[in-house]
């Protein structure tokens, strides 16, 4: 008798951040779902730094939450510190970030998944895929067990033929202490997929009891910390743990250089490309030789552990070189290692082989999410997992796919960048990648996405009601600003203190408060504003939302108009089987790129590298537009 007699709707391979969100979303949409992972004890493991969010990444976590994913709730329940980054800039740049308790994070994810209906678990290595023509039929495990499913989502992280490097030593592994996964790459390449290799790295973990924090700069959390989730399931932190900052020096750099001849990065053993924006320490001192020092962030791994993550010291140098160099960093003179840093090479599949749904173009029902698509970062992986799970569920239900546009979510930017432009180095999200970042703020992700998710059966009724209340309350507050006048004698002292022109006659609050010189706290000084807030019992989230709508209304409207113009091209669908070879007047490069990417819309076609504006004009004419 087989262990698995029934056919699943969705099988998710891999229990990292992408796999967890994929499993949760598919199961919550009513799909009979199976999560297969090599180690159930390591579900949602934070393989690298113990933190969630950050610049652009924090926006993604809030979007996942607005859509009904779990990452924000887990982060809030396992946070040890919270910060809103970039508060000196405009709200488009504000980015939430939390330090996490690594063990609690994984534990809470496991508990949430175990309490999710429709979700089964199985611990084993998937070593092959079962195809029937150009459709997926299931997976095959190392024990030879065949498990059948209507759809399969691969979220293999760094495990596909993973190879760990520490100095001259190298050995197979998906991460420290865990074996690599073999067989899947070979099956995919055999049927026509293109694969490549990427590299990432991680720093040493050390014993916090051996550090001298008096020689470092303390990095505390916010005085009034917020949280990630829009739901009221947790309260903001009261107690927080501090991080610390120290620096490398010329002495540290010299000690590191002594090991360069033994470094797999420099002696040719590592040939794949690592993340440009999170380089190893040896790469930093080699590329930026004029810099006398680099920042080292000392991050605690949890509430009750002494283990510390040495952020900024990612390395694949020999362990003895790592140790000597780190002991020359201020505060690390007596450091004890828990484990050395290492680099890891792994297989990925260029994401131009995917549709916007993250389904592969070659095989129906097969989806890729996370580092298999060439991305780096927990948040980017979780977002892809969520979207793959949603679209696998919709595919099984025979419904229209769920695709987010670039003006609707950072998640939309992420996926569109991947499948349209591809990536030859680990892709990381930045605010600069989003042309509509004033629209895609972290504060309004629920306004942008919750109703969309509710309509496909993922976001809960509770989420929808909370969003509707917040939206109505903030819109009413904005309307109050539009309708209520402020007198000169109340406004002018505040305007004068801010160096803003004085009012000559009473004016509407909306116009006065849109002045760039006025900060949020200045607006809250006005008596009528305070009375409105107290009468309507408004919380900080609603107040902040309304003030942003007032102060940045001009920028928001301008971006909406720009997005509307571009979205007209999003509405022009290119037929799936369109024959580009018939468009003789198109440039050769443009034609070849479009044949490879198979863009879904004219707008997507215009974003393909190598496609000229003239190619788009010719295509529009050919299509009768």
Coordinates of C-alpha atoms in Angstrom, one line a residue:
X1 CA 0.0 0.0 0.0
X2 CA 1.4 3.4 -1.0
X3 CA 2.0 6.2 1.6
X4 CA 0.1 8.6 -0.7
X5 CA -2.9 7.1 -2.4
X6 CA -4.8 10.3 -3.0
X7 CA -3.8 12.9 -5.6
X8 CA -3.0 16.4 -4.3
X9 CA -4.0 19.7 -5.8
X10 CA -0.7 21.4 -5.0
X11 CA 2.7 19.9 -4.0
X12 CA 5.3 22.4 -2.6
X13 CA 8.9 21.2 -2.6
X14 CA 11.0 23.0 0.0
X15 CA 10.2 24.4 3.4
X16 CA 12.0 27.8 3.3
X17 CA 10.3 31.2 3.1
X18 CA 9.0 30.7 -0.4
X19 CA 7.7 27.1 0.4
X20 CA 6.0 28.2 3.6
X21 CA 4.1 31.0 1.9
X22 CA 3.2 28.9 -1.1
X23 CA 1.9 26.1 1.1
X24 CA -0.1 28.5 3.3
X25 CA -1.7 30.4 0.4
X26 CA -2.7 27.3 -1.6
X27 CA -4.1 25.5 1.5
X28 CA -6.0 28.6 2.7
X29 CA -7.6 28.8 -0.8
X30 CA -9.0 25.3 -0.2
X31 CA -6.4 23.2 -2.0
X32 CA -5.4 19.8 -0.8
X33 CA -1.7 20.7 -0.3
X34 CA 1.5 18.8 0.5
X35 CA 4.7 20.4 1.8
X36 CA 7.7 18.2 1.2
X37 CA 11.0 19.2 2.8
X38 CA 14.2 17.4 3.7
X39 CA 13.9 18.5 7.3
X40 CA 10.7 19.4 9.1
X41 CA 12.8 20.6 12.0
X42 CA 14.2 23.3 9.7
X43 CA 11.0 24.8 8.3
X44 CA 11.3 28.6 7.8
X45 CA 15.0 28.5 8.8
X46 CA 16.6 31.9 8.7
X47 CA 19.7 30.7 6.8
X48 CA 21.4 34.1 6.8
X49 CA 20.7 37.2 9.0
X50 CA 18.0 37.0 11.8
X51 CA 15.9 39.9 10.4
X52 CA 12.9 40.6 8.2
X53 CA 12.2 43.7 6.2
X54 CA 14.5 46.7 5.4
X55 CA 14.6 49.1 2.5
X56 CA 12.0 47.9 -0.1
X57 CA 11.9 44.5 1.6
X58 CA 9.8 45.9 4.5
X59 CA 7.2 47.1 1.9
X60 CA 7.1 43.5 0.5
X61 CA 6.4 42.0 3.9
X62 CA 3.5 44.4 4.4
X63 CA 2.2 43.5 0.9
X64 CA 2.4 39.8 1.8
X65 CA 0.4 40.6 4.9
X66 CA -2.2 42.6 3.1
X67 CA -2.7 39.7 0.7
X68 CA -3.2 37.2 3.6
X69 CA 0.3 35.7 3.9
X70 CA 1.9 34.8 7.2
X71 CA 5.4 36.4 7.1
X72 CA 4.3 39.6 8.9
X73 CA 2.4 37.9 11.6
X74 CA 5.4 35.5 12.2
X75 CA 7.8 38.5 12.2
X76 CA 5.7 40.4 14.8
X77 CA 5.5 37.4 17.1
X78 CA 9.2 36.7 17.0
X79 CA 10.6 40.2 16.9
X80 CA 13.2 41.4 19.3
X81 CA 13.7 44.9 17.8
X82 CA 11.7 47.1 15.4
X83 CA 12.9 50.1 13.3
X84 CA 11.3 52.2 10.6
X85 CA 14.2 53.0 8.3
X86 CA 14.6 56.2 6.2
X87 CA 12.3 58.3 8.4
X88 CA 14.3 61.4 7.4
X89 CA 13.0 61.0 3.8
X90 CA 9.5 61.0 2.3
X91 CA 7.0 58.2 3.1
X92 CA 7.7 56.4 -0.2
X93 CA 11.1 55.5 1.4
X94 CA 10.0 54.5 4.9
X95 CA 10.8 50.9 5.3
X96 CA 9.9 48.7 8.3
X97 CA 12.6 46.2 9.6
X98 CA 12.7 43.9 12.6
X99 CA 15.4 41.8 14.2
X100 CA 14.0 38.4 14.8
X101 CA 14.5 35.6 17.3
X102 CA 15.7 32.9 14.9
X103 CA 14.4 30.0 16.9
X104 CA 11.0 31.6 17.6
X105 CA 10.6 32.6 14.0
X106 CA 10.9 29.1 12.7
X107 CA 8.8 27.7 15.6
X108 CA 6.0 30.2 15.0
X109 CA 6.0 29.4 11.3
X110 CA 5.8 25.7 12.0
X111 CA 2.9 26.2 14.4
X112 CA 1.0 28.4 12.0
X113 CA 1.4 25.9 9.2
X114 CA 0.3 23.0 11.4
X115 CA -2.8 25.0 12.2
X116 CA -3.6 25.6 8.5
X117 CA -6.4 23.3 7.2
X118 CA -5.8 21.3 4.0
X119 CA -2.0 21.1 4.6
X120 CA -0.1 17.9 4.9
X121 CA 3.6 17.4 5.6
X122 CA 6.2 14.9 4.5
X123 CA 10.0 14.8 5.3
X124 CA 12.1 13.4 2.4
X125 CA 14.2 14.6 -0.5
X126 CA 12.5 15.0 -3.8
X127 CA 14.9 13.6 -6.4
X128 CA 12.8 13.7 -9.6
X129 CA 9.7 15.1 -11.3
X130 CA 6.9 13.2 -13.0
X131 CA 5.8 14.6 -16.4
X132 CA 3.2 13.6 -18.9
X133 CA 3.9 15.3 -22.2
X134 CA 4.1 19.1 -21.4
X135 CA 2.3 18.8 -18.1
X136 CA 3.5 18.1 -14.5
X137 CA 2.0 15.0 -12.8
X138 CA 3.9 14.8 -9.5
X139 CA 7.2 14.2 -7.8
X140 CA 9.5 11.2 -7.0
X141 CA 11.3 11.0 -3.7
X142 CA 14.7 9.5 -2.8
X143 CA 12.9 6.4 -1.6
X144 CA 11.3 5.9 -5.0
X145 CA 7.9 7.0 -3.7
X146 CA 5.7 8.7 -6.4
X147 CA 3.3 11.3 -5.2
X148 CA 0.8 12.7 -7.7
X149 CA -0.5 16.3 -7.9
X150 CA -2.3 18.6 -10.3
X151 CA 0.4 21.3 -9.8
X152 CA 3.9 21.4 -8.3
X153 CA 5.8 24.4 -6.9
X154 CA 9.6 24.2 -6.6
X155 CA 11.0 26.3 -3.9
X156 CA 14.4 24.7 -3.5
X157 CA 16.5 27.6 -2.3
X158 CA 20.2 27.0 -2.3
X159 CA 19.8 23.2 -2.2
X160 CA 19.9 22.2 -5.9
X161 CA 23.4 20.7 -6.3
X162 CA 24.5 23.0 -3.5
X163 CA 28.3 23.2 -2.9
X164 CA 29.7 24.9 0.2
X165 CA 33.1 26.6 0.2
X166 CA 35.3 27.4 3.2
X167 CA 38.8 28.2 2.0
X168 CA 40.3 25.2 0.2
X169 CA 37.6 23.0 1.5
X170 CA 34.4 22.3 -0.4
X171 CA 31.6 19.8 0.2
X172 CA 28.0 19.3 -0.9
X173 CA 25.3 21.0 1.1
X174 CA 22.2 23.2 0.9
X175 CA 23.3 25.1 4.0
X176 CA 25.4 24.4 7.1
X177 CA 24.7 21.0 8.5
X178 CA 22.2 20.0 5.7
X179 CA 22.7 18.0 2.6
X180 CA 22.2 19.3 -1.0
X181 CA 19.4 18.1 -3.2
X182 CA 20.1 16.1 -6.3
X183 CA 18.1 15.0 -9.4
X184 CA 15.6 17.9 -10.0
X185 CA 18.0 20.0 -12.0
X186 CA 18.9 17.1 -14.2
X187 CA 15.2 16.3 -14.9
X188 CA 14.5 19.9 -15.8
X189 CA 17.5 20.3 -18.1
X190 CA 16.6 17.0 -19.8
X191 CA 13.3 18.3 -21.0
X192 CA 14.6 21.6 -22.2
X193 CA 15.0 24.1 -19.3
X194 CA 18.1 26.3 -19.1
X195 CA 19.9 26.3 -15.8
X196 CA 22.8 28.3 -14.3
X197 CA 24.8 28.7 -11.1
X198 CA 24.8 31.4 -8.5
X199 CA 26.6 32.1 -5.3
X200 CA 25.7 33.5 -2.0
X201 CA 27.6 33.7 1.3
X202 CA 27.1 34.0 5.0
X203 CA 29.2 35.4 7.9
X204 CA 30.5 33.6 11.0
X205 CA 28.3 33.1 14.0
X206 CA 30.0 33.9 17.3
X207 CA 29.6 33.7 21.1
X208 CA 28.2 37.0 22.3
X209 CA 29.7 36.4 25.8
X210 CA 33.1 36.8 24.2
X211 CA 32.5 40.3 22.8
X212 CA 33.3 43.7 24.3
X213 CA 30.2 45.8 23.5
X214 CA 31.7 48.8 25.3
X215 CA 34.0 49.3 22.2
X216 CA 31.0 49.3 19.8
X217 CA 28.2 51.8 19.0
X218 CA 24.8 50.8 20.3
X219 CA 22.0 50.6 17.8
X220 CA 18.7 50.5 19.7
X221 CA 15.2 50.0 18.2
X222 CA 12.6 52.8 17.8
X223 CA 11.3 54.5 20.9
X224 CA 7.7 53.9 19.8
X225 CA 8.0 50.7 17.7
X226 CA 5.4 49.8 15.1
X227 CA 4.7 46.3 13.7
X228 CA 4.4 44.6 10.4
X229 CA 0.9 43.1 10.3
X230 CA -2.2 45.1 9.6
X231 CA -4.1 42.6 11.8
X232 CA -4.5 43.2 15.5
X233 CA -3.0 39.8 16.5
X234 CA 0.0 41.2 18.2
X235 CA 0.9 44.4 20.0
X236 CA 4.1 46.5 19.3
X237 CA 7.2 45.5 21.3
X238 CA 7.7 47.0 24.8
X239 CA 11.1 45.6 25.5
X240 CA 13.7 45.4 22.7
X241 CA 17.2 44.1 22.3
X242 CA 19.9 46.4 20.9
X243 CA 22.2 45.7 18.0
X244 CA 25.7 47.1 17.9
X245 CA 28.0 48.5 15.2
X246 CA 31.8 48.3 14.9
X247 CA 34.2 48.7 12.0
X248 CA 37.0 46.9 10.2
X249 CA 40.4 48.6 9.9
X250 CA 43.5 48.5 7.6
X251 CA 44.9 45.9 10.0
X252 CA 41.9 43.7 9.5
X253 CA 42.1 44.2 5.7
X254 CA 45.8 43.2 5.6
X255 CA 45.0 40.0 7.6
X256 CA 42.2 39.1 5.2
X257 CA 44.4 39.8 2.1
X258 CA 46.9 37.2 3.5
X259 CA 44.3 34.5 2.7
X260 CA 43.3 35.7 -0.7
X261 CA 45.5 33.0 -2.4
X262 CA 43.5 30.4 -0.5
X263 CA 40.1 32.1 -1.2
X264 CA 37.8 30.1 -3.6
X265 CA 36.6 33.5 -4.9
X266 CA 40.0 34.5 -6.1
X267 CA 41.7 31.2 -7.1
X268 CA 39.0 30.2 -9.6
X269 CA 37.1 27.5 -7.7
X270 CA 34.0 29.7 -7.4
X271 CA 33.0 30.7 -10.9
X272 CA 29.4 31.8 -10.3
X273 CA 28.2 35.4 -9.5
X274 CA 27.3 36.5 -6.0
X275 CA 25.0 39.3 -4.9
X276 CA 26.3 42.7 -6.0
X277 CA 24.7 44.6 -3.1
X278 CA 25.7 42.2 -0.3
X279 CA 29.3 41.3 -1.2
X280 CA 31.7 39.2 0.9
X281 CA 34.2 41.0 3.1
X282 CA 37.1 39.9 0.8
X283 CA 35.2 41.3 -2.2
X284 CA 34.5 44.6 -0.4
X285 CA 38.2 45.2 0.4
X286 CA 39.3 44.1 -3.0
X287 CA 36.7 46.3 -4.9
X288 CA 36.9 49.3 -2.5
X289 CA 40.6 49.2 -1.8
X290 CA 40.6 53.0 -1.0
X291 CA 38.2 52.5 2.0
X292 CA 40.0 52.3 5.3
X293 CA 37.1 50.6 7.1
X294 CA 33.7 48.9 6.6
X295 CA 30.8 48.7 8.9
X296 CA 30.1 45.5 10.9
X297 CA 26.7 45.1 12.5
X298 CA 26.5 42.9 15.5
X299 CA 23.1 41.3 15.6
X300 CA 21.7 39.1 18.4
X301 CA 20.1 35.9 17.2
X302 CA 17.3 35.9 19.8
X303 CA 16.0 36.8 23.3
X304 CA 17.7 34.0 25.2
X305 CA 20.7 32.9 23.1
X306 CA 24.2 34.1 23.2
X307 CA 24.7 33.4 19.5
X308 CA 25.5 36.6 17.4
X309 CA 25.3 37.2 13.7
X310 CA 28.3 39.3 12.3
X311 CA 26.5 41.2 9.6
X312 CA 28.9 42.7 7.0
X313 CA 31.5 39.9 7.4
X314 CA 30.2 37.4 4.9
X315 CA 33.2 35.4 3.7
X316 CA 34.4 32.1 2.2
X317 CA 38.0 32.6 3.4
X318 CA 39.7 29.7 5.3
X319 CA 38.5 29.5 8.9
X320 CA 41.9 30.4 10.4
X321 CA 42.0 33.6 8.3
X322 CA 38.5 34.5 9.3
X323 CA 39.3 34.0 13.0
X324 CA 42.6 36.1 13.0
X325 CA 41.0 39.0 11.0
X326 CA 37.8 39.1 13.2
X327 CA 39.9 39.2 16.4
X328 CA 41.4 42.4 15.1
X329 CA 38.0 44.1 14.9
X330 CA 37.2 46.4 17.9
X331 CA 35.2 44.5 20.4
X332 CA 36.1 41.1 18.9
X333 CA 39.5 40.7 20.5
X334 CA 38.5 37.6 22.4
X335 CA 35.9 36.3 20.0
X336 CA 34.9 32.7 20.1
X337 CA 33.4 31.1 17.0
X338 CA 30.1 29.1 16.9
X339 CA 30.8 28.4 13.2
X340 CA 32.8 30.0 10.4
X341 CA 31.3 31.9 7.4
X342 CA 31.0 30.1 4.1
X343 CA 30.0 30.6 0.5
X344 CA 27.5 28.3 -1.3
X345 CA 27.0 27.7 -5.0
X346 CA 23.7 26.4 -6.3
X347 CA 21.6 25.9 -9.4
X348 CA 19.0 28.4 -10.5
X349 CA 16.8 28.7 -13.6
X350 CA 16.8 32.0 -15.5
X351 CA 13.3 33.4 -14.7
X352 CA 12.6 34.5 -18.3
X353 CA 11.4 30.9 -18.6
X354 CA 8.3 31.8 -16.5
X355 CA 5.0 33.5 -17.0
X356 CA 3.8 36.3 -14.8
X357 CA 2.0 33.7 -12.7
X358 CA 5.4 32.0 -12.0
X359 CA 4.2 29.0 -13.9
X360 CA 6.9 27.7 -16.3
X361 CA 6.3 28.2 -20.0
X362 CA 7.5 24.7 -20.9
X363 CA 5.5 22.6 -18.4
X364 CA 1.9 23.3 -17.5
X365 CA 1.2 23.2 -13.7
X366 CA 4.9 23.6 -12.7
X367 CA 5.8 26.7 -10.8
X368 CA 9.1 28.1 -9.6
X369 CA 9.5 30.4 -6.5
X370 CA 12.4 31.9 -4.6
X371 CA 16.1 31.5 -5.2
X372 CA 15.5 28.9 -7.9
X373 CA 14.5 32.1 -9.9
X374 CA 17.8 33.9 -9.2
X375 CA 16.6 36.1 -6.3
X376 CA 18.2 36.7 -2.9
X377 CA 16.4 37.5 0.4
X378 CA 13.7 36.0 2.6
X379 CA 11.2 38.7 1.6
X380 CA 11.6 38.3 -2.2
X381 CA 11.3 34.5 -1.8
X382 CA 8.2 34.7 0.4
X383 CA 6.5 37.0 -2.0
X384 CA 7.1 34.6 -4.9
X385 CA 6.0 31.7 -2.9
X386 CA 2.7 33.4 -2.0
X387 CA 2.0 34.3 -5.6
X388 CA 2.9 30.8 -6.9
X389 CA 0.6 29.3 -4.3
X390 CA -2.2 31.6 -5.2
X391 CA -1.8 31.0 -9.0
X392 CA -1.5 27.2 -8.6
X393 CA -4.7 27.2 -6.6
X394 CA -6.5 29.4 -9.2
X395 CA -5.2 27.0 -12.0
X396 CA -6.7 24.0 -10.2
X397 CA -10.0 25.9 -9.8
X398 CA -10.0 26.9 -13.4
X399 CA -10.0 30.6 -12.6
X400 CA -8.3 33.6 -14.1
X401 CA -4.6 34.1 -12.9
X402 CA -3.7 36.6 -10.2
X403 CA -1.1 39.1 -11.6
X404 CA 0.0 42.3 -9.9
X405 CA 1.0 45.3 -12.0
X406 CA 4.1 47.4 -11.4
X407 CA 1.9 50.3 -10.1
X408 CA 0.0 47.9 -7.7
X409 CA 2.8 46.3 -5.7
X410 CA 6.5 45.9 -5.2
X411 CA 5.7 42.2 -5.7
X412 CA 4.5 43.2 -9.2
X413 CA 7.7 44.9 -9.9
X414 CA 9.8 42.0 -8.6
X415 CA 8.0 39.4 -10.8
X416 CA 7.9 41.6 -13.9
X417 CA 11.6 42.4 -13.6
X418 CA 12.4 38.7 -13.2
X419 CA 10.4 37.3 -16.2
X420 CA 10.9 40.3 -18.5
X421 CA 14.6 41.2 -17.9
X422 CA 15.9 38.0 -16.3
X423 CA 18.9 38.2 -13.9
X424 CA 22.5 37.0 -14.1
X425 CA 23.2 37.8 -10.5
X426 CA 21.2 37.3 -7.3
X427 CA 18.3 39.8 -7.6
X428 CA 17.5 42.0 -4.7
X429 CA 14.6 44.5 -4.4
X430 CA 15.3 48.2 -4.0
X431 CA 12.9 51.2 -3.9
X432 CA 14.8 52.5 -7.0
X433 CA 13.5 49.5 -9.0
X434 CA 9.9 50.8 -8.6
X435 CA 9.0 53.7 -10.9
X436 CA 5.8 54.2 -8.8
X437 CA 7.2 54.1 -5.3
X438 CA 5.1 57.0 -4.1
X439 CA 2.0 54.8 -4.8
X440 CA 3.7 51.7 -3.3
X441 CA 4.2 52.8 0.2
X442 CA 4.4 50.5 3.2
X443 CA 1.5 52.3 4.9
X444 CA -1.1 51.7 2.2
X445 CA -0.4 48.1 1.1
X446 CA -3.7 47.0 2.6
X447 CA -5.6 49.6 0.5
X448 CA -3.8 48.4 -2.6
X449 CA -4.1 44.6 -2.1
X450 CA -6.5 43.3 0.5
X451 CA -9.7 43.6 -1.6
X452 CA -7.9 41.9 -4.5
X453 CA -6.9 39.0 -2.3
X454 CA -10.4 38.9 -0.6
X455 CA -12.0 38.5 -4.1
X456 CA -9.9 35.4 -4.9
X457 CA -10.7 33.8 -1.6
X458 CA -7.4 34.3 0.4
X459 CA -7.6 37.4 2.5
X460 CA -10.0 36.9 5.4
X461 CA -13.3 38.8 6.1
X462 CA -11.5 40.1 9.3
X463 CA -8.8 41.6 7.1
X464 CA -11.3 43.1 4.7
X465 CA -13.3 44.7 7.5
X466 CA -10.2 46.2 9.1
X467 CA -9.0 47.6 5.8
X468 CA -12.5 49.1 5.0
X469 CA -12.7 50.8 8.4
X470 CA -9.2 52.2 8.1
X471 CA -9.9 53.5 4.6
X472 CA -13.2 55.1 5.5
X473 CA -11.8 56.7 8.6
X474 CA -8.7 58.1 6.9
X475 CA -10.8 59.4 3.9
X476 CA -13.2 61.1 6.3
X477 CA -10.2 62.7 8.1
X478 CA -8.8 64.0 4.7
X479 CA -12.3 65.3 3.9
X480 CA -12.3 67.1 7.3
X481 CA -9.0 68.8 6.2
X482 CA -10.6 69.8 2.9
X483 CA -13.7 71.4 4.5
X484 CA -12.2 72.9 7.6
X485 CA -10.6 76.4 7.7
X486 CA -7.8 77.4 9.9
X487 CA -7.4 81.0 11.2
X488 CA -4.3 83.1 10.7
X489 CA -3.7 83.7 14.4
X490 CA -3.4 79.9 15.0
X491 CA -1.5 79.0 11.9
X492 CA 1.0 81.9 11.6
X493 CA 3.1 81.3 14.7
X494 CA 3.7 77.7 13.6
X495 CA 4.4 78.8 10.0
X496 CA 6.8 81.4 11.2
X497 CA 8.7 79.0 13.3
X498 CA 9.1 76.7 10.3
X499 CA 10.2 79.5 7.9
X500 CA 7.1 79.3 5.8
X501 CA 5.2 82.3 4.4
X502 CA 2.5 83.7 6.7
X503 CA -1.2 83.5 5.9
X504 CA -3.0 86.7 5.1
X505 CA -6.5 85.3 5.5
X506 CA -8.1 82.1 6.8
X507 CA -7.6 79.1 4.4
X508 CA -8.6 75.4 4.2
X509 CA -6.4 73.0 6.3
X510 CA -5.7 70.8 3.2
X511 CA -4.0 73.7 1.4
X512 CA -2.1 74.9 4.5
X513 CA -1.0 71.4 5.6
X514 CA 0.4 70.5 2.2
X515 CA 3.2 73.0 2.7
X516 CA 6.5 71.0 2.7
X517 CA 7.8 73.0 5.7
X518 CA 5.2 71.5 8.0
X519 CA 5.9 68.2 9.7
X520 CA 3.3 65.7 11.0
X521 CA 3.8 66.9 14.6
X522 CA 3.1 70.6 13.5
X523 CA -0.2 69.5 12.0
X524 CA -1.2 67.7 15.2
X525 CA -0.7 71.0 17.2
X526 CA -3.8 72.5 15.7
X527 CA -6.7 72.5 18.2
X528 CA -9.5 71.4 15.7
X529 CA -7.3 68.6 14.5
X530 CA -6.8 67.3 18.0
X531 CA -10.5 67.6 18.7
X532 CA -11.4 65.6 15.6
X533 CA -8.9 62.8 16.5
X534 CA -10.2 62.6 20.1
X535 CA -13.8 62.7 19.1
X536 CA -13.4 59.9 16.4
X537 CA -10.9 57.9 18.5
X538 CA -8.4 57.7 15.6
X539 CA -5.3 55.5 16.0
X540 CA -1.8 56.4 14.7
X541 CA -2.2 54.3 11.6
X542 CA -5.2 56.2 10.4
X543 CA -3.7 59.6 11.4
X544 CA -0.5 58.9 9.5
X545 CA -2.4 57.7 6.5
X546 CA -4.5 60.8 6.3
X547 CA -1.6 63.2 6.8
X548 CA 0.4 61.5 4.0
X549 CA -2.7 61.8 1.7
X550 CA -2.7 65.6 2.4
X551 CA 1.0 66.4 2.4
X552 CA 1.9 64.3 -0.7
X553 CA -1.4 64.6 -2.7
X554 CA 0.3 66.4 -5.6
X555 CA 3.0 63.7 -6.0
X556 CA 0.5 60.8 -5.6
X557 CA -1.8 62.3 -8.2
X558 CA 1.1 62.8 -10.7
X559 CA 2.2 59.2 -10.3
X560 CA -1.3 57.9 -10.7
X561 CA -1.6 59.8 -14.0
X562 CA 1.7 58.4 -15.2
X563 CA 0.7 54.9 -14.2
X564 CA -2.6 55.3 -16.1
X565 CA -0.8 56.2 -19.3
X566 CA 1.4 53.1 -19.1
X567 CA -1.5 50.9 -18.1
X568 CA -3.2 51.6 -21.4
X569 CA -0.3 49.6 -23.0
X570 CA -0.8 46.9 -20.3
X571 CA -4.3 46.4 -21.7
X572 CA -3.0 45.6 -25.2
X573 CA -2.6 41.8 -25.1
X574 CA -0.2 40.1 -27.5
X575 CA -1.6 36.8 -28.6
X576 CA 0.2 33.9 -27.0
X577 CA 1.1 32.3 -30.3
X578 CA 2.1 35.6 -32.1
X579 CA 4.5 35.0 -34.9
X580 CA 7.2 37.7 -34.5
X581 CA 9.0 36.4 -37.7
X582 CA 6.3 38.0 -39.8
X583 CA 7.2 41.4 -38.5
X584 CA 10.1 41.9 -40.9
X585 CA 10.7 45.6 -40.2
X586 CA 11.4 45.0 -36.5
X587 CA 15.1 44.9 -35.5
X588 CA 16.7 41.5 -35.4
X589 CA 17.6 41.9 -31.6
X590 CA 14.1 43.1 -30.8
X591 CA 12.5 40.1 -32.6
X592 CA 14.8 37.6 -31.0
X593 CA 14.2 39.0 -27.5
X594 CA 10.5 38.9 -27.9
X595 CA 10.5 35.4 -29.3
X596 CA 12.4 34.3 -26.2
X597 CA 10.5 36.2 -23.5
X598 CA 7.0 35.9 -25.2
X599 CA 5.7 39.1 -23.5
X600 CA 2.1 39.1 -22.5
X601 CA 1.4 42.8 -23.2
X602 CA 2.8 45.7 -25.2
X603 CA 3.8 47.3 -22.0
X604 CA 5.8 44.3 -20.9
X605 CA 7.4 44.1 -24.4
X606 CA 8.6 47.7 -24.0
X607 CA 10.5 46.8 -20.8
X608 CA 12.6 44.0 -22.4
X609 CA 16.3 44.9 -22.6
X610 CA 17.2 45.3 -26.3
X611 CA 13.7 46.1 -27.5
X612 CA 13.8 49.6 -29.0
X613 CA 10.8 52.1 -29.0
X614 CA 10.7 51.7 -32.8
X615 CA 10.2 48.0 -32.4
X616 CA 7.1 48.7 -30.2
X617 CA 5.7 51.2 -32.7
X618 CA 6.2 48.6 -35.6
X619 CA 4.5 45.9 -33.4
X620 CA 1.5 48.2 -32.7
X621 CA 1.1 49.0 -36.3
X622 CA 1.3 45.3 -37.3
X623 CA -1.3 44.5 -34.7
X624 CA -3.6 47.2 -36.1
X625 CA -3.2 49.5 -33.2

